[in-house]
CSV table of C-alpha atoms in Angstrom, one decimal:
chain,number,residue,atom,x,y,z
A,1,MET,CA,-10.0,1.5,-15.2
A,2,SER,CA,-6.9,1.2,-13.1
A,3,ARG,CA,-5.4,4.2,-11.4
A,4,PHE,CA,-2.0,5.6,-12.4
A,5,VAL,CA,-1.1,6.5,-8.8
A,6,VAL,CA,-1.8,4.1,-5.9
A,7,LEU,CA,-2.1,5.8,-2.5
A,8,PRO,CA,-1.1,4.1,0.7
A,9,THR,CA,-3.9,2.7,2.8
A,10,SER,CA,-2.3,2.4,6.2
A,11,ARG,CA,-0.6,4.9,8.6
A,12,ALA,CA,2.7,3.0,8.1
A,13,GLY,CA,2.3,3.4,4.4
A,14,TRP,CA,1.8,7.1,4.6
A,15,GLY,CA,4.7,7.5,7.0
A,16,LEU,CA,7.0,5.6,4.5
A,17,LEU,CA,5.7,7.7,1.6
A,18,ILE,CA,6.6,10.9,3.5
A,19,ALA,CA,10.0,9.5,4.5
A,20,PHE,CA,10.8,8.6,0.9
A,21,VAL,CA,9.7,12.0,-0.4
A,22,ALA,CA,11.9,13.6,2.2
A,23,VAL,CA,14.9,11.6,1.2
A,24,ILE,CA,14.3,12.5,-2.5
A,25,ALA,CA,13.9,16.1,-1.5
A,26,ALA,CA,17.2,16.0,0.4
A,27,GLY,CA,19.0,14.9,-2.8
A,28,ILE,CA,17.8,17.6,-5.2
A,29,TRP,CA,19.3,20.9,-6.1
A,30,PRO,CA,17.9,23.5,-3.6
A,31,VAL,CA,19.0,21.4,-0.7
A,32,ILE,CA,22.3,20.5,-2.2
A,33,GLY,CA,22.9,24.2,-2.8
A,34,TRP,CA,22.5,24.8,0.9
A,35,VAL,CA,24.9,22.1,1.8
A,36,ASN,CA,27.6,22.9,-0.9
A,37,ARG,CA,30.1,24.8,1.3
A,38,ALA,CA,33.9,24.7,1.7
A,39,VAL,CA,33.7,22.8,5.0
A,40,LEU,CA,35.5,19.6,5.8
A,41,VAL,CA,33.8,16.9,8.0
A,42,LEU,CA,36.2,14.1,9.0
A,43,GLY,CA,38.4,15.1,6.1
A,44,LEU,CA,35.7,15.0,3.5
A,45,PRO,CA,33.8,17.9,1.9
A,46,LEU,CA,30.4,18.5,3.4
A,47,LEU,CA,28.7,17.8,0.0
A,48,VAL,CA,30.2,14.3,0.0
A,49,VAL,CA,29.1,13.6,3.6
A,50,TRP,CA,25.6,14.8,2.7
A,51,SER,CA,25.6,12.5,-0.3
A,52,TYR,CA,26.4,9.5,2.0
A,53,VAL,CA,23.7,10.6,4.4
A,54,VAL,CA,21.1,10.7,1.5
A,55,ILE,CA,22.3,7.3,0.2
A,56,PHE,CA,22.1,5.6,3.6
A,57,ALA,CA,18.8,7.3,4.4
A,58,CYS,CA,17.4,5.9,1.2
A,59,PHE,CA,18.7,2.4,2.1
A,60,ALA,CA,17.1,2.7,5.5
A,61,VAL,CA,13.7,3.8,4.2
A,62,MET,CA,13.6,1.0,1.6
A,63,LEU,CA,14.7,-1.6,4.3
A,64,ILE,CA,11.9,-0.5,6.6
A,65,ALA,CA,9.4,-0.4,3.8
A,66,ASN,CA,10.3,-4.0,2.8
A,67,ARG,CA,9.9,-5.2,6.4
A,68,VAL,CA,6.5,-3.4,6.7
A,69,LEU,CA,5.3,-4.9,3.5
A,70,ASP,CA,6.4,-8.4,4.6
A,71,ARG,CA,4.5,-7.9,7.9
A,72,GLN,CA,1.4,-6.7,6.2
A,73,GLU,CA,1.4,-9.6,3.7
A,74,GLY,CA,1.9,-12.1,6.5
A,75,LYS,CA,5.3,-13.4,5.4
A,76,HIS,CA,7.1,-14.1,8.6
A,77,ASP,CA,10.5,-15.9,8.6
């Protein structure tokens, strides 16, 4: 019987899982409620800047995860 959830087996895997969960948590309502203020940052509302931070953080975590997976599978270019 296969498992529904596959847990990481390495320290890097656990770190990436924690980073990804943190990025997801940064983009849900309670955190957005804390950031949603009438403040401008470089001419943009704080909520827009926070959205960009979440998007770029998600990109960074996925990029790092892809590189770690390539290294673990032995695919070096």
